[in-house]
GROMACS .gro file of C-alpha atoms in nm:
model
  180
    1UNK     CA    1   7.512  18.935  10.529
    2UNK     CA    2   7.817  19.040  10.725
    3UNK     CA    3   7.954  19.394  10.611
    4UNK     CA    4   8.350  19.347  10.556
    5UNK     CA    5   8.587  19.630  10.707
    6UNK     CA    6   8.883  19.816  10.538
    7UNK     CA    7   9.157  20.047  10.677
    8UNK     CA    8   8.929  20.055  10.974
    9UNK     CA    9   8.605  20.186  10.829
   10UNK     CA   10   8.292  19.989  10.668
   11UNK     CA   11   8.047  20.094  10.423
   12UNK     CA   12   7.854  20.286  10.653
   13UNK     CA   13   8.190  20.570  10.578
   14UNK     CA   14   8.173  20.516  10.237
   15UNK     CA   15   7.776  20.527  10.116
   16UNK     CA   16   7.482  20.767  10.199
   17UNK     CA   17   7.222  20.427  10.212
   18UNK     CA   18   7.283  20.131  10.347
   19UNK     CA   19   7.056  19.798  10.356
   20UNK     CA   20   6.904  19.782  10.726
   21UNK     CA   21   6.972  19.363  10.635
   22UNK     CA   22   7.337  19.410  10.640
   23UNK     CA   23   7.490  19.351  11.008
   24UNK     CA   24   7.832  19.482  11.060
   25UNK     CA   25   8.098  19.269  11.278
   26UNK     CA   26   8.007  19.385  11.605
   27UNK     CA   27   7.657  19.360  11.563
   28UNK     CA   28   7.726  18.980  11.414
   29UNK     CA   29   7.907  18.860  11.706
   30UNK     CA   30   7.663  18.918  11.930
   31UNK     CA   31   7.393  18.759  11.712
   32UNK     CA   32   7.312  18.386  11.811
   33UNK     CA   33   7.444  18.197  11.468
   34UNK     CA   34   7.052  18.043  11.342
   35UNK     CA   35   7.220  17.780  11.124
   36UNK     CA   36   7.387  17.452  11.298
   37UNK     CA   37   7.758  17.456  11.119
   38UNK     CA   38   7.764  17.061  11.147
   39UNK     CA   39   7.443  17.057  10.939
   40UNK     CA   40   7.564  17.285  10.708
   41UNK     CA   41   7.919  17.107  10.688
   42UNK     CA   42   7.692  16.718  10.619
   43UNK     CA   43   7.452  16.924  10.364
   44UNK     CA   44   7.628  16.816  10.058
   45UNK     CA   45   7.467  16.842   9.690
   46UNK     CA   46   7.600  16.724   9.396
   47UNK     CA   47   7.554  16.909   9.071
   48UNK     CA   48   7.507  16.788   8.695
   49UNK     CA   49   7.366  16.915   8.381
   50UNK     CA   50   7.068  16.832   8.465
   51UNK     CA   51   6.992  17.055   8.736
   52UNK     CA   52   7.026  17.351   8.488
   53UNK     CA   53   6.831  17.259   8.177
   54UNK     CA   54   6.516  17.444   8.258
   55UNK     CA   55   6.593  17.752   8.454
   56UNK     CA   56   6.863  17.911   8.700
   57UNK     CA   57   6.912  17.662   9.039
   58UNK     CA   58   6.862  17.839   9.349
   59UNK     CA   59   7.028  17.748   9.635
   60UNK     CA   60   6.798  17.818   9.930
   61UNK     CA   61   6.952  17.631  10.190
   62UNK     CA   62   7.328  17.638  10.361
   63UNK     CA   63   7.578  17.351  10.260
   64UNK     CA   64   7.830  17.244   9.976
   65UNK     CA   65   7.724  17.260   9.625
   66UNK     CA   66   8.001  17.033   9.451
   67UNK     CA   67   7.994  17.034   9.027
   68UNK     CA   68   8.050  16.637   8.884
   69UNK     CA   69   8.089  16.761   8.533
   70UNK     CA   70   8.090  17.051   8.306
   71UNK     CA   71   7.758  17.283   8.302
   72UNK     CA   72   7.654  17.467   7.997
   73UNK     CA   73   7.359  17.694   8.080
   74UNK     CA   74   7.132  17.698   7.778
   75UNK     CA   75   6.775  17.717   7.971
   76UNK     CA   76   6.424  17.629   7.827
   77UNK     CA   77   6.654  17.622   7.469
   78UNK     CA   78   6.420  17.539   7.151
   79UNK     CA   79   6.497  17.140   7.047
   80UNK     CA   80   6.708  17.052   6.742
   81UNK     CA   81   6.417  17.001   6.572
   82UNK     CA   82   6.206  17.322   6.642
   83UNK     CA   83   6.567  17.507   6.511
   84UNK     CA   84   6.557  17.307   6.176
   85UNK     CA   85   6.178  17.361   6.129
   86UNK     CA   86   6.104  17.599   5.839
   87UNK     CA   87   6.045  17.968   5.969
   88UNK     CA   88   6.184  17.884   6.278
   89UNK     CA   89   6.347  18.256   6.478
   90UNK     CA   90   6.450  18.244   6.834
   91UNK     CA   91   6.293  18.574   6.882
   92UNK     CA   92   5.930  18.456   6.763
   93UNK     CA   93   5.692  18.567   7.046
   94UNK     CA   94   5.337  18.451   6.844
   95UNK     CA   95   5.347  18.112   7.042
   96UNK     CA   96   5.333  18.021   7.386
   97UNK     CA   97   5.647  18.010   7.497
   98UNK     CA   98   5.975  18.203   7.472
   99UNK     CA   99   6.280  18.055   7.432
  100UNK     CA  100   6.512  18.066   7.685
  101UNK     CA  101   6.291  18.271   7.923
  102UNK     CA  102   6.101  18.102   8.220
  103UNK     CA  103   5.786  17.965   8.122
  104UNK     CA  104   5.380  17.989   8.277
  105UNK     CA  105   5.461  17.673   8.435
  106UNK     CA  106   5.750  17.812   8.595
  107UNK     CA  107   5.619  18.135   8.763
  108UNK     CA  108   5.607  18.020   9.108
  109UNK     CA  109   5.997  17.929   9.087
  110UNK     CA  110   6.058  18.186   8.853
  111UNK     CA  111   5.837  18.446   8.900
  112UNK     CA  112   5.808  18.818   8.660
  113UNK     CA  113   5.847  18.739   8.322
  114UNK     CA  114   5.449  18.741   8.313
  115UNK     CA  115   5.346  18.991   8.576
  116UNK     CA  116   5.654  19.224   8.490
  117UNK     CA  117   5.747  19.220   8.834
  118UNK     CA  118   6.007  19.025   9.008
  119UNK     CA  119   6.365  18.916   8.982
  120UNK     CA  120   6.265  18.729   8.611
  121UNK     CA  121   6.074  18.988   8.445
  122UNK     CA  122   6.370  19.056   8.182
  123UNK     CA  123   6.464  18.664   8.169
  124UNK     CA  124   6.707  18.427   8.360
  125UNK     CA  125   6.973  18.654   8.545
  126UNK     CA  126   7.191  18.403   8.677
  127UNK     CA  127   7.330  18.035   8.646
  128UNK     CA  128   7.319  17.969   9.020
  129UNK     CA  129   7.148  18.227   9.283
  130UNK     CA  130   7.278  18.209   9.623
  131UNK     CA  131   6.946  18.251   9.859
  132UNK     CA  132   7.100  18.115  10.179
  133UNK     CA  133   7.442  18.158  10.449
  134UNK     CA  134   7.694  17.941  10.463
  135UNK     CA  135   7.711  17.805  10.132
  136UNK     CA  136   7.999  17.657   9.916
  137UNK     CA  137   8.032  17.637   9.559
  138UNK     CA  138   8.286  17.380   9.448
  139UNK     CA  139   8.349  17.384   9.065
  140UNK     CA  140   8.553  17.060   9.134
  141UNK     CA  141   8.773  17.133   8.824
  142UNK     CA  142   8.539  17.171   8.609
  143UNK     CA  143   8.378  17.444   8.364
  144UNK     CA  144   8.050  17.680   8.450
  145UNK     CA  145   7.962  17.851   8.117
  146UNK     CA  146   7.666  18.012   7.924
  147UNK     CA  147   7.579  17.800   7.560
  148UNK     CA  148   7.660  18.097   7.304
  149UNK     CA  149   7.297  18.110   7.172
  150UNK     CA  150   7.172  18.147   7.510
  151UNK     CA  151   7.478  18.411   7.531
  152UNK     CA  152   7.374  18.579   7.272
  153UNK     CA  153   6.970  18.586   7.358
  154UNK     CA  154   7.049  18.724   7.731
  155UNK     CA  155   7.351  18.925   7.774
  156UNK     CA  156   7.234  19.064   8.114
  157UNK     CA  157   7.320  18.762   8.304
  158UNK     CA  158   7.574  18.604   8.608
  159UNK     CA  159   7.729  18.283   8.659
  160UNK     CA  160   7.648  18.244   9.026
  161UNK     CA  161   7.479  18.613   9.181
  162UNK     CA  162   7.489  18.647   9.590
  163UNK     CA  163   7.088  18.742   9.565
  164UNK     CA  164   6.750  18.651   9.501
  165UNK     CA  165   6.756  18.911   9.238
  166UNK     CA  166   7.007  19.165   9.020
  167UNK     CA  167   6.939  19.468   9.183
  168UNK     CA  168   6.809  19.619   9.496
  169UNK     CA  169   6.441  19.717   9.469
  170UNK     CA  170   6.273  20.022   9.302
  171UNK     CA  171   6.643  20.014   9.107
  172UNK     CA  172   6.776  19.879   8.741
  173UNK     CA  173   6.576  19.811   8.455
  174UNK     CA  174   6.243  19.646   8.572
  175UNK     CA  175   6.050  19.672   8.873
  176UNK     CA  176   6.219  19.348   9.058
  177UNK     CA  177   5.867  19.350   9.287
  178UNK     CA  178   5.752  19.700   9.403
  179UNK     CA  179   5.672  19.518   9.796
  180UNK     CA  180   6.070  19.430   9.851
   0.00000   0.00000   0.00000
């Protein structure tokens, strides 16, 4: 990540800690660029609904991400049916799977919700993580928005988040993996 300057100064004048993986602009320019632009610039991925009904889609590699329709997040939602059975609640936790939260099957993309650490312990935090350099995001006109029952089951969330994870380690509500 390249550390922006203003008036002069970065954020090395403006914060007692600062991430050793943050490389301000005159270390950057003398670092060899590890990614091929022309690769990056021919990497181009098209994005529908589908890539977003079971979990947040992590972009892990540089290039354009372009959007051919509107995206309503609403991951691992029950079914029509399961919300018209008798009984039904969202926030039953007596079966195997909770809605809206990654599931077993899951953990290796997803991984915390079951171990209680790593970036999903407290759910899905984001729409679209951005895991990689040189990436573009092109909502192509059209809308990137959570369902309102999803909404309203996870309110600690982002649209698109610049990270693997919400916070930096050891900080915010969970553990986000003690070894980071």
């Amino acid at each position: 990540t390249k550390a922006a300057r203003y008036d002069g100064k970065t954020v090395l004048d403006f914060v007692d800690y600062v991430d050793p993986l943050i490389m301000f602009e005159d270390d950057y320019e003398d670092q060899e660029e590890s990614v091929d632009d022309e690769a990056c610039e021919n990497n181009i991925h098209y994005l529908s609904q589908n890539d977003f009904l079971y979990g947040t889609y992590r972009i892990q590699e540089c290039g354009e991400y372009i959007f051919t329709e509107d995206i309503i997040l609403n991951f691992n939602a029950p079914t029509e049916e399961e919300e018209n059975a008798p009984g039904f609640s969202p926030n039953d936790i007596n079966g195997d799977r909770l809605y809206w939260f990654p599931t077993e099957q899951q953990m290796d993309q997803y991984p915390g919700l079951f171990s209680y650490e790593g970036s999903y312990s407290l759910g899905f935090f984001a729409g679209i993580t951005v895991e990689s350099d040189d990436v573009v995001i092109n909502l192509n006109g059209f809308k990137f928005e959570m369902d309102k029952r999803f909404y309203i089951q996870q309110r600690f969330f982002s649209l698109i988040e610049l990270a693997t994870k919400p916070f930096l380690p050891h900080q915010g509500a969970s553990t986000w993996g003690l070894t980071d």
